[in-house]
mmCIF file of C-alpha atoms and ligand atoms in Angstrom:
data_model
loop_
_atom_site.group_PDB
_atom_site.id
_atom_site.type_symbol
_atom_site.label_atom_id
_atom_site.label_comp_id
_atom_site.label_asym_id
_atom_site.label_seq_id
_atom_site.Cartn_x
_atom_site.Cartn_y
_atom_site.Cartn_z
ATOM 1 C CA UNK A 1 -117.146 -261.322 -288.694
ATOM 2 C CA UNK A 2 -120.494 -262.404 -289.226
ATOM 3 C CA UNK A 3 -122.056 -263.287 -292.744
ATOM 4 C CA UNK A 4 -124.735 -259.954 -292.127
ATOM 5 C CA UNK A 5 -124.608 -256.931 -291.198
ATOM 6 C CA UNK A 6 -127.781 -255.974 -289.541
ATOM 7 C CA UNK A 7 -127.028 -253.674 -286.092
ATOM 8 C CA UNK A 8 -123.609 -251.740 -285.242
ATOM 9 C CA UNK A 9 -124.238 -254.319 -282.319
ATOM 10 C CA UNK A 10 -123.127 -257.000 -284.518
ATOM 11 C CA UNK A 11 -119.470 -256.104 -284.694
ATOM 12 C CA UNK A 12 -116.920 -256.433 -281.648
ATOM 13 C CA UNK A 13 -114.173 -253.963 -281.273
ATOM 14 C CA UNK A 14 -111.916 -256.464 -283.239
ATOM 15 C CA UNK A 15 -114.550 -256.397 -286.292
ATOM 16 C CA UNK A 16 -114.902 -252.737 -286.256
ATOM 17 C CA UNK A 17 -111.241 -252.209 -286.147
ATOM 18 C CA UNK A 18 -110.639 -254.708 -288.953
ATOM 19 C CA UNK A 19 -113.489 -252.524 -291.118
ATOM 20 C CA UNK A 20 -111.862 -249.575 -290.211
ATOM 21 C CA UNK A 21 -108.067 -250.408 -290.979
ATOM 22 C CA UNK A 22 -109.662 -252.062 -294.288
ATOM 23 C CA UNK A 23 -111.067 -248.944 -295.458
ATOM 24 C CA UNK A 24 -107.645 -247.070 -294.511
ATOM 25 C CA UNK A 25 -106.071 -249.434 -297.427
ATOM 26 C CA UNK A 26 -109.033 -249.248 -299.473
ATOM 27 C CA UNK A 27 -108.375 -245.191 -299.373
ATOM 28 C CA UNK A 28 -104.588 -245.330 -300.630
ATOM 29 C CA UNK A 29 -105.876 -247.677 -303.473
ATOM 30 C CA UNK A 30 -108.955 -244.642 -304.010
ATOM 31 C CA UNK A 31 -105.874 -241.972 -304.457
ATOM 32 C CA UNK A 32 -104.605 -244.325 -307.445
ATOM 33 C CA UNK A 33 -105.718 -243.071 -311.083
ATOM 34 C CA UNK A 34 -106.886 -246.353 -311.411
ATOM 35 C CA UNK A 35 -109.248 -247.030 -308.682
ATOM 36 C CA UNK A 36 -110.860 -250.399 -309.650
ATOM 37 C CA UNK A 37 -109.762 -254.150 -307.984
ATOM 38 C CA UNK A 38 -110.137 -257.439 -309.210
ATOM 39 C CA UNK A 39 -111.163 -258.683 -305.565
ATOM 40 C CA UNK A 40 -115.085 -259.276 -306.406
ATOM 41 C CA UNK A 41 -114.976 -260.440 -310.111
ATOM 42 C CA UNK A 42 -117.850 -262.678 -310.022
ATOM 43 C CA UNK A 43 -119.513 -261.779 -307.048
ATOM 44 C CA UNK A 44 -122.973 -260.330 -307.531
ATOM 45 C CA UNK A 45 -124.423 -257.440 -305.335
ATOM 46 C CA UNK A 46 -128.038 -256.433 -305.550
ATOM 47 C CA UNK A 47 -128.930 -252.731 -303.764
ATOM 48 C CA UNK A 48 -132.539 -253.283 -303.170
ATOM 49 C CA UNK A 49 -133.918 -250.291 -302.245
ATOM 50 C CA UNK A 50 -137.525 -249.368 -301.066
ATOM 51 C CA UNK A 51 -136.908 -246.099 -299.537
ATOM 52 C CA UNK A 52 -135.193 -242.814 -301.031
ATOM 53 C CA UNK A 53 -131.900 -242.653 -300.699
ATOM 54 C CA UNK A 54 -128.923 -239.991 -302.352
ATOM 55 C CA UNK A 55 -125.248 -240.985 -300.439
ATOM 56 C CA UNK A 56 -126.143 -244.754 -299.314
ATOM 57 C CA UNK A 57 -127.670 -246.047 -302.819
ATOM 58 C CA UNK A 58 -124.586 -244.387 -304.604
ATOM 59 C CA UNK A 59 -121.723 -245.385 -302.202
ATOM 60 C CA UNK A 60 -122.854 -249.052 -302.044
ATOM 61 C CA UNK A 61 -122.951 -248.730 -306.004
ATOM 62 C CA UNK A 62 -119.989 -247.133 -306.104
ATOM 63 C CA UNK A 63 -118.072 -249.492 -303.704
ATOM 64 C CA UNK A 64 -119.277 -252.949 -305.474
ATOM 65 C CA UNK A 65 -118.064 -251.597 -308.932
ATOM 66 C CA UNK A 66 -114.787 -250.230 -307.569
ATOM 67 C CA UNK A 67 -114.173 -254.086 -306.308
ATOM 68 C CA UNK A 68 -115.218 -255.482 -309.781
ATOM 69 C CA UNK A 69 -118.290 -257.040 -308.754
ATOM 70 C CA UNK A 70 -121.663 -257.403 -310.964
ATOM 71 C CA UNK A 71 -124.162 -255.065 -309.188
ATOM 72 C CA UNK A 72 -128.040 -255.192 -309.893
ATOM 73 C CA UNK A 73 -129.922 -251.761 -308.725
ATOM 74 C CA UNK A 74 -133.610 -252.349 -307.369
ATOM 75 C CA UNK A 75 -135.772 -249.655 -306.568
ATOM 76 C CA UNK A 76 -139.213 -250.395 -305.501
ATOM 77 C CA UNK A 77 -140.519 -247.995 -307.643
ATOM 78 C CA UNK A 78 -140.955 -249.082 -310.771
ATOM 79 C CA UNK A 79 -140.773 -252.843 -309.465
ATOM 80 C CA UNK A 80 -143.681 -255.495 -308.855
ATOM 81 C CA UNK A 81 -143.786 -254.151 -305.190
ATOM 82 C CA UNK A 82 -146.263 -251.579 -306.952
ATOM 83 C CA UNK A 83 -148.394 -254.829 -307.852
ATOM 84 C CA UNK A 84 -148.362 -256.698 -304.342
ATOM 85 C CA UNK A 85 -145.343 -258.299 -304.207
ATOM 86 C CA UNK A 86 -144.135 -259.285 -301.136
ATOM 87 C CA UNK A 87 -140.304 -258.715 -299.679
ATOM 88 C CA UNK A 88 -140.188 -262.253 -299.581
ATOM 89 C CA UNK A 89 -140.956 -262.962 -302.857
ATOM 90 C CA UNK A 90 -139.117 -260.037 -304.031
ATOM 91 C CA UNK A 91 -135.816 -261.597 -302.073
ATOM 92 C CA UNK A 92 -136.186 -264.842 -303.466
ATOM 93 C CA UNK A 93 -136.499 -263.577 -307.353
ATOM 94 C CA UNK A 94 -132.983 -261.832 -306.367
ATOM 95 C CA UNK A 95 -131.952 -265.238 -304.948
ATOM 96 C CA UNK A 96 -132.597 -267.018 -307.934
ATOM 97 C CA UNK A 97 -130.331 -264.152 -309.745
ATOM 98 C CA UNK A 98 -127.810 -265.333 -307.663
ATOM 99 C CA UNK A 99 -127.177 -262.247 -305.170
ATOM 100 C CA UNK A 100 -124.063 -262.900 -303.022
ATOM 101 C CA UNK A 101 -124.796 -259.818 -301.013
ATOM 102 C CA UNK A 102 -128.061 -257.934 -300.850
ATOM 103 C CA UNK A 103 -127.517 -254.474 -299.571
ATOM 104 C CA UNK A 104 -131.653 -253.165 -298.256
ATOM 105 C CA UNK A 105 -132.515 -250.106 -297.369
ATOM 106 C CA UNK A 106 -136.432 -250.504 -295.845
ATOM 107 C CA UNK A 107 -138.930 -248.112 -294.365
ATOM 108 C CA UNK A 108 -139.948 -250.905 -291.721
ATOM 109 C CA UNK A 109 -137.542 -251.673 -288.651
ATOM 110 C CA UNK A 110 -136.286 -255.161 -289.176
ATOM 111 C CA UNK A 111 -136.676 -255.911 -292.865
ATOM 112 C CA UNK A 112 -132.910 -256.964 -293.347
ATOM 113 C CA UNK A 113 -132.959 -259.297 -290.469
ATOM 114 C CA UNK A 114 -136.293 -261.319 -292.073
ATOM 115 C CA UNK A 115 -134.499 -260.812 -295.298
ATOM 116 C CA UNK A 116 -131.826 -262.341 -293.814
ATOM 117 C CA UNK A 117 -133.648 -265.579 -293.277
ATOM 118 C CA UNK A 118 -134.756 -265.995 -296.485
ATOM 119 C CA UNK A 119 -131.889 -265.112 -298.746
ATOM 120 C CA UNK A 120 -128.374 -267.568 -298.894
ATOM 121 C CA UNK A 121 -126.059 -264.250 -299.456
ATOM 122 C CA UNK A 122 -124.704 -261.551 -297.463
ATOM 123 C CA UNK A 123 -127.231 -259.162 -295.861
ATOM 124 C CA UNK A 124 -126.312 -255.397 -295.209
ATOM 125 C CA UNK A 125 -128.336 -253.051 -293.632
ATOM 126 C CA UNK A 126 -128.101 -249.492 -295.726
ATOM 127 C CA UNK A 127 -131.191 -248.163 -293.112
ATOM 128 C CA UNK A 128 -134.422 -249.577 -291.312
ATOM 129 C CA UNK A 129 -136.830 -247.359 -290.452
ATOM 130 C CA UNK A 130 -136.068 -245.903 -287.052
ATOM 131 C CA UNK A 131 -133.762 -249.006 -286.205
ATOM 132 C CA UNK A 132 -130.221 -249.380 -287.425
ATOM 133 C CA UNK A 133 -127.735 -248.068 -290.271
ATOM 134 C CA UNK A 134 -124.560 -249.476 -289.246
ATOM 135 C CA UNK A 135 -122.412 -248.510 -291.963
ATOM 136 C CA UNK A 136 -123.193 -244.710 -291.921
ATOM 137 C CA UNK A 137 -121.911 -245.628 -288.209
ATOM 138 C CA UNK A 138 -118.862 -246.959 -290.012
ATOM 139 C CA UNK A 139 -118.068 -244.320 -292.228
ATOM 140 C CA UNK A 140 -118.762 -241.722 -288.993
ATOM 141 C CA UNK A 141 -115.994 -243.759 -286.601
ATOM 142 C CA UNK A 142 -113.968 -244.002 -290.044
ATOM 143 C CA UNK A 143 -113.961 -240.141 -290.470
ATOM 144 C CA UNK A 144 -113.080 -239.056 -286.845
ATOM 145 C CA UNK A 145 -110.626 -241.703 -286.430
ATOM 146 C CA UNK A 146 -108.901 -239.845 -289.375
ATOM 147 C CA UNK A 147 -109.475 -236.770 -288.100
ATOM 148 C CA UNK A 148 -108.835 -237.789 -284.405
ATOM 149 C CA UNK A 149 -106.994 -240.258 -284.200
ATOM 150 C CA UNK A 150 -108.085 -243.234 -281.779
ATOM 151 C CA UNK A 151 -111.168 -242.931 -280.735
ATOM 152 C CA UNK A 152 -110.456 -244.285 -276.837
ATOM 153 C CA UNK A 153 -111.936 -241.503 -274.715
ATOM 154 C CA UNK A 154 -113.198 -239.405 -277.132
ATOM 155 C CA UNK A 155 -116.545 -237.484 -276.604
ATOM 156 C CA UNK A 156 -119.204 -237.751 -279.304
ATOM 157 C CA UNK A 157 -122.411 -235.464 -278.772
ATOM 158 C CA UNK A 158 -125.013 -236.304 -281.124
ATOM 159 C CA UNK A 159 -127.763 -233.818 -281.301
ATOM 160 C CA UNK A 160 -131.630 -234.139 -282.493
ATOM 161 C CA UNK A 161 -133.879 -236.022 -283.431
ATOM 162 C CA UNK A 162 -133.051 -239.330 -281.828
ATOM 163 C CA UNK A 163 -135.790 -240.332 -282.255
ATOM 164 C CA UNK A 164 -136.569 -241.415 -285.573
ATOM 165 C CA UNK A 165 -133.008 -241.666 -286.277
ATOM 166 C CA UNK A 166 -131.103 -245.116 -287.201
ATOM 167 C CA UNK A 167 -128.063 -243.061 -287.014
ATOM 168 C CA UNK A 168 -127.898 -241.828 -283.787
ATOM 169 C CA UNK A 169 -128.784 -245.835 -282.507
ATOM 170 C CA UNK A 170 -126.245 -247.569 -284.919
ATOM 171 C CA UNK A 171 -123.396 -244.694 -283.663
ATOM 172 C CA UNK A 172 -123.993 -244.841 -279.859
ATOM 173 C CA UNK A 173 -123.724 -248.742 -280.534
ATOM 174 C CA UNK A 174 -120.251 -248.667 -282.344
ATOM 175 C CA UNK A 175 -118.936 -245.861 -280.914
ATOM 176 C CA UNK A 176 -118.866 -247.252 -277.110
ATOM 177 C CA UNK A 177 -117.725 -250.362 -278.927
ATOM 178 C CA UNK A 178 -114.769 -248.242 -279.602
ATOM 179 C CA UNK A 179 -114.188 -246.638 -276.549
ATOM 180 C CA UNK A 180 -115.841 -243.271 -277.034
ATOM 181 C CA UNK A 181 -117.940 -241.343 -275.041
ATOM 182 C CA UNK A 182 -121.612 -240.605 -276.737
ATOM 183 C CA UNK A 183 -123.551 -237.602 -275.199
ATOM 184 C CA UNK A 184 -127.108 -237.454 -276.559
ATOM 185 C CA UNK A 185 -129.215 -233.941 -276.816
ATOM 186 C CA UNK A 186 -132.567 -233.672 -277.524
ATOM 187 C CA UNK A 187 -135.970 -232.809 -276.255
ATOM 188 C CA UNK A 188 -137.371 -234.964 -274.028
ATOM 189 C CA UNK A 189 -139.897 -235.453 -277.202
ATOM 190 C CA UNK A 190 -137.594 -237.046 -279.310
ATOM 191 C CA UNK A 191 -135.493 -239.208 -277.128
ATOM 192 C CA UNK A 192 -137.047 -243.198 -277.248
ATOM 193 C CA UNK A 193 -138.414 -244.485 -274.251
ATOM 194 C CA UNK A 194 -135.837 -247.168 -273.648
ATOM 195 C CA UNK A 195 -133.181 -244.373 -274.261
ATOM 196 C CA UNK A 196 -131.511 -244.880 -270.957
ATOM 197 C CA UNK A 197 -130.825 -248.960 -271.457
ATOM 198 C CA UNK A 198 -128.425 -247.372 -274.110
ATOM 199 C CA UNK A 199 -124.729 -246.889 -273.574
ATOM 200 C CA UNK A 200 -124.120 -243.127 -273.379
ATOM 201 C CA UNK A 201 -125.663 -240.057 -271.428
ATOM 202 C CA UNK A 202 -128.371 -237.931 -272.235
ATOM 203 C CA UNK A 203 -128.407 -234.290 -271.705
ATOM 204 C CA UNK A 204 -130.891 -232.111 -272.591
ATOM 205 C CA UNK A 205 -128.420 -228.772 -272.229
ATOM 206 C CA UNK A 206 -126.252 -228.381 -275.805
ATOM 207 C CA UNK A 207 -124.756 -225.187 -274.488
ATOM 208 C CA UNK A 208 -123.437 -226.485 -271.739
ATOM 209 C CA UNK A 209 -122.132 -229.856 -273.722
ATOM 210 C CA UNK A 210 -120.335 -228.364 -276.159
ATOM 211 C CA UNK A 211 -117.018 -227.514 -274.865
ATOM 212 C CA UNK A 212 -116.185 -230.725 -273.333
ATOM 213 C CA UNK A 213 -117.221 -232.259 -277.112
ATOM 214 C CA UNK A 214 -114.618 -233.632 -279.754
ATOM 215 C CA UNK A 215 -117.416 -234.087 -282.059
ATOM 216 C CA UNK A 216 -120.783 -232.919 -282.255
ATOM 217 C CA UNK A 217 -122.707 -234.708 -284.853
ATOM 218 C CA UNK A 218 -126.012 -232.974 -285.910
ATOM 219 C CA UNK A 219 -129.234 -235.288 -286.731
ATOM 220 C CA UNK A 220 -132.051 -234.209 -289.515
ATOM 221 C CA UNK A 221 -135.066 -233.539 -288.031
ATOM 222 C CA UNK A 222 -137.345 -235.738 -289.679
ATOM 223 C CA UNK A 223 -140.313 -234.107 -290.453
ATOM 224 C CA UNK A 224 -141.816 -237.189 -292.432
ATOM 225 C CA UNK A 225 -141.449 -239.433 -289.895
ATOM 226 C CA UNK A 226 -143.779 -237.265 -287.914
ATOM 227 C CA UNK A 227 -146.959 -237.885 -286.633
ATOM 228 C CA UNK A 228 -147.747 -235.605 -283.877
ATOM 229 C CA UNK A 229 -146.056 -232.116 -282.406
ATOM 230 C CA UNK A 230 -142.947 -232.726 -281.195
ATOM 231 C CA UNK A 231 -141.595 -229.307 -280.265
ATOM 232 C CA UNK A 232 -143.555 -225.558 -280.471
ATOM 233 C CA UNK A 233 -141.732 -224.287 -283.349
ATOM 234 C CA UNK A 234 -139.051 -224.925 -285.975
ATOM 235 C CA UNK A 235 -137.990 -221.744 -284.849
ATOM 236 C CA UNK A 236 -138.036 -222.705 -280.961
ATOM 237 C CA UNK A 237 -136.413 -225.983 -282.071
ATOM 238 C CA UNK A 238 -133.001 -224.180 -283.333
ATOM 239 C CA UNK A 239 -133.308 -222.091 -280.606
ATOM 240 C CA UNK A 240 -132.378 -225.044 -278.261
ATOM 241 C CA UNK A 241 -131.070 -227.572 -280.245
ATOM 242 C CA UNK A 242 -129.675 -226.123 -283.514
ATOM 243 C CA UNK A 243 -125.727 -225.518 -284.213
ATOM 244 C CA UNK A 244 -125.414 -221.763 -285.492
ATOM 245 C CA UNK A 245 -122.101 -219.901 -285.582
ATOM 246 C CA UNK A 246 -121.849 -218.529 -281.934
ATOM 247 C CA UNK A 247 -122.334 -222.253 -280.134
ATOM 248 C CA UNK A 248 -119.872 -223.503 -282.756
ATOM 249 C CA UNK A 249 -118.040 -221.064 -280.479
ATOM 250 C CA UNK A 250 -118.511 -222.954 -277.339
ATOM 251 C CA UNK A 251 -116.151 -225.818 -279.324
ATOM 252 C CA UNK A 252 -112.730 -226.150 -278.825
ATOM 253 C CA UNK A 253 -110.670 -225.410 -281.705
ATOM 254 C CA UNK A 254 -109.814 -229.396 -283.491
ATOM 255 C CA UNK A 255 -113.608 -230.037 -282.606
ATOM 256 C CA UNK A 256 -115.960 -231.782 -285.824
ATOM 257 C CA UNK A 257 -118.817 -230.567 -286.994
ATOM 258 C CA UNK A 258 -120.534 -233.972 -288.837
ATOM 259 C CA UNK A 259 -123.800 -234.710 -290.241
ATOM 260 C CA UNK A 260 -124.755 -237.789 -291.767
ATOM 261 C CA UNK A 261 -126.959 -235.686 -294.347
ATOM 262 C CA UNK A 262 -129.754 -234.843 -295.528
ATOM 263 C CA UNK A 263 -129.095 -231.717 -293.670
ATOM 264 C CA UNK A 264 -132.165 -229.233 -293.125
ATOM 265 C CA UNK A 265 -130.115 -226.294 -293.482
ATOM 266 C CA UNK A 266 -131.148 -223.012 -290.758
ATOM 267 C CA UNK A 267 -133.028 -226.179 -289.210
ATOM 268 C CA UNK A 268 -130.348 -228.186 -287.451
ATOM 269 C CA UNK A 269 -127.580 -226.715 -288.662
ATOM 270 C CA UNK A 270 -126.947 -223.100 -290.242
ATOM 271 C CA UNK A 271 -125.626 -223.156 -293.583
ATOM 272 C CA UNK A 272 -122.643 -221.151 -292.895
ATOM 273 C CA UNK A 273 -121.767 -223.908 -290.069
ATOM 274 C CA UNK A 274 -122.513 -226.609 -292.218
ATOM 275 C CA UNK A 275 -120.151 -225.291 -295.126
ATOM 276 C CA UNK A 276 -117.268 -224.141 -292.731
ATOM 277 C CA UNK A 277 -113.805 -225.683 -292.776
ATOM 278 C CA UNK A 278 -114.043 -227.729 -289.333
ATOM 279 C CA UNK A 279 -117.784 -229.413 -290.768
ATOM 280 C CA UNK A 280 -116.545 -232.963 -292.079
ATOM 281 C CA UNK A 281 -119.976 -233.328 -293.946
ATOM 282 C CA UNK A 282 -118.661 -234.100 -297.575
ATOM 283 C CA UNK A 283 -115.490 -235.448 -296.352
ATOM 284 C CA UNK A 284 -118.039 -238.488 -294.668
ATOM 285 C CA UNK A 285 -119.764 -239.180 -298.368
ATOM 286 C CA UNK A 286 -116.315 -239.765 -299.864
ATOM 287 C CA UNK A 287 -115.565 -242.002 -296.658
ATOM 288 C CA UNK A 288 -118.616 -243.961 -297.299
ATOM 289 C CA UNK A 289 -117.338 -245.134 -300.206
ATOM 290 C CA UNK A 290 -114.574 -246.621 -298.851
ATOM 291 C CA UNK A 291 -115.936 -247.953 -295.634
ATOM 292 C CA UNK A 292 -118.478 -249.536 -297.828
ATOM 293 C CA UNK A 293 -116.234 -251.413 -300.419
ATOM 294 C CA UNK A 294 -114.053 -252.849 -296.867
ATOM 295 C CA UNK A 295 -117.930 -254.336 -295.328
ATOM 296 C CA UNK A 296 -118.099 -255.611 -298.902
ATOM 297 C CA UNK A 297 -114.709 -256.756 -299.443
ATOM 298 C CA UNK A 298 -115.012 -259.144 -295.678
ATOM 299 C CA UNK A 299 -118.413 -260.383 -296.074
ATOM 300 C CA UNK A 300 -118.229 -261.587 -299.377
ATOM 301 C CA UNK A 301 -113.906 -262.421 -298.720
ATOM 302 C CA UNK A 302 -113.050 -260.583 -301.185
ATOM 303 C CA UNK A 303 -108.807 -261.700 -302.213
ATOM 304 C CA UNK A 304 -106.003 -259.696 -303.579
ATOM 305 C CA UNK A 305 -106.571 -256.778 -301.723
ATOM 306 C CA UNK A 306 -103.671 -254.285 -303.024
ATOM 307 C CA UNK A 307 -103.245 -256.464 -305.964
ATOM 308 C CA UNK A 308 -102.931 -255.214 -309.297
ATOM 309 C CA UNK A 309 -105.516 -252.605 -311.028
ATOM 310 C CA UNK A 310 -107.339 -253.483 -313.454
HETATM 311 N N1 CP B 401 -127.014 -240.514 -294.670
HETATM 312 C C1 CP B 401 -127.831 -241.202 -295.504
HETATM 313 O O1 CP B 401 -128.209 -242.356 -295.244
HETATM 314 O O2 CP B 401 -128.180 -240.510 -296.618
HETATM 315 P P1 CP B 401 -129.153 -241.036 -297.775
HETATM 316 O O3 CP B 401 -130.536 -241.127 -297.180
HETATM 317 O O4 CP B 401 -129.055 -240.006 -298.875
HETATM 318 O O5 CP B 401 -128.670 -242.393 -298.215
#
């Protein structure tokens, strides 16, 4: 592997699949009553964080103190940011601290790769701007791989705002990695203009996508990120593009319902869909945790995995 993790692009199938199998012994270890390793005593991880975040901020947390290692939490807020300070100078006061992996989560597209350049430790992307979040990726492929089995063949239909979404770019990128088949659906409005250099197909029809779909994976629609009108109506928008009861329907019956949260519920997705047994949407926050402590656990080589608790 390499010593960042930047873009889903990074990782080849063997990578992935190492991540992924990791995780799988990470998750027996989870079930113990004593869920803590040894594997990271030491090892310092600083979550610098300079947009919101709810599931990524906690999992990352959560994951570096379930492998025993030291973790610093930085939130701009609050921070000399407010004053001036630059991400450089921010990254090399956590250098100094001696970070062996910074985890950044940045409202610009491409902080953690210029991070990257100017820090000696570990760099993991938890979400740039409209660019990359490969380990909500991870966690995704993680949670249908349980729930699938291999994901050779499989066909993924992601469904929004592509847009402005990190997610959608970071799954397309692992997913075909791993052999499945992405589908996007959106309005022509929020599709990128590059979209068809990407490896899946577009279509612009959900109805008509649905029953050939093993997953459909629902994107927010993200109103902050928006500058201009991008469709008539929130109403017209769930007319087309949002997952209610009767196109859940359409699916056939071992079909997922995933969302990488936040959700706009009656937006995207209707609550009742959202909350119903075949929606994988809380199962793929307790995932995170454990596809995050196996990117961890191989960047910074963690040992002993399956050794004793602590
Ligand atoms: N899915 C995700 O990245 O959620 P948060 O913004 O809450 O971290």
């Amino acid at each position: 592997m390499k010593r960042h993790l930047i873009s889903a692009a990074d990782l080849s199938r063997d990578d992935a699949l190492l991540i992924l199998d990791t995780a799988d012994e990470l998750a027996k270890i989870s079930e113990r009553s004593i869920k803590k390793l040894p594997t990271l005593r030491g090892r310092t991880v600083v979550n610098l964080f300079f947009e919101d975040s709810t599931r990524t901020r906690i999992s990352f947390e959560a994951a570096a103190k379930r492998l025993s290692a030291d973790v610093i939490n930085f939130s701009a807020k609050g921070s000399s940011v407010s004053k001036g300070e630059s991400l450089k100078d921010t990254a090399l006061t956590l250098q100094a601290m001696g970070a062996d992996a910074v985890v950044i989560r940045h409202g610009a597209s491409g902080a953690p790769h210029r991070l990257a350049g100017w820090v000696r430790g570990s760099v993991v992307n938890a979400g740039d701007g409209t660019h990359e979040h490969p380990t909500q990726a991870l966690l995704d492929a993680f949670t249908m791989r349980r729930r699938l089995g291999s994901l050779d063949g499989r066909k993924v239909t992601v469904v929004g705002d592509v847009l402005h979404s990190r997610v959608a770019r970071s799954n397309v990128l692992l997913l075909s990695t791993l052999g499945a088949e992405v589908t996007l659906v959106a309005p022509p409005t929020l599709l990128p203009v590059n979209v068809d250099s990407w490896p899946c197909e577009i279509s612009y029809d959900l109805d008509a996508v649905l029953p050939k779909s093993d997953v459909v994976m629902m994107l927010r629609v993200q109103r902050e990120r928006m500058n201009a009108a991008f469709f008539p109506t929130e109403r017209e928008y769930s007319r087309r593009y949002g997952l209610d009861r009767d196109r859940v329907a359409k699916l056939h019956d071992d079909a997922l319902v995933m969302h990488p949260g936040p959700m706009n519920r009656g937006m995207e997705i209707a609550a009742e869909v959202a909350d119903s047994p075949r929606s994988t949407i809380v199962e793929q926050v307790a995932n995170g945790v454990t596809t995050r402590m196996a990117v961890l656990y191989l960047l910074l080589g963690g040992a002993n995995l399956g050794g004793e608790d602590q």
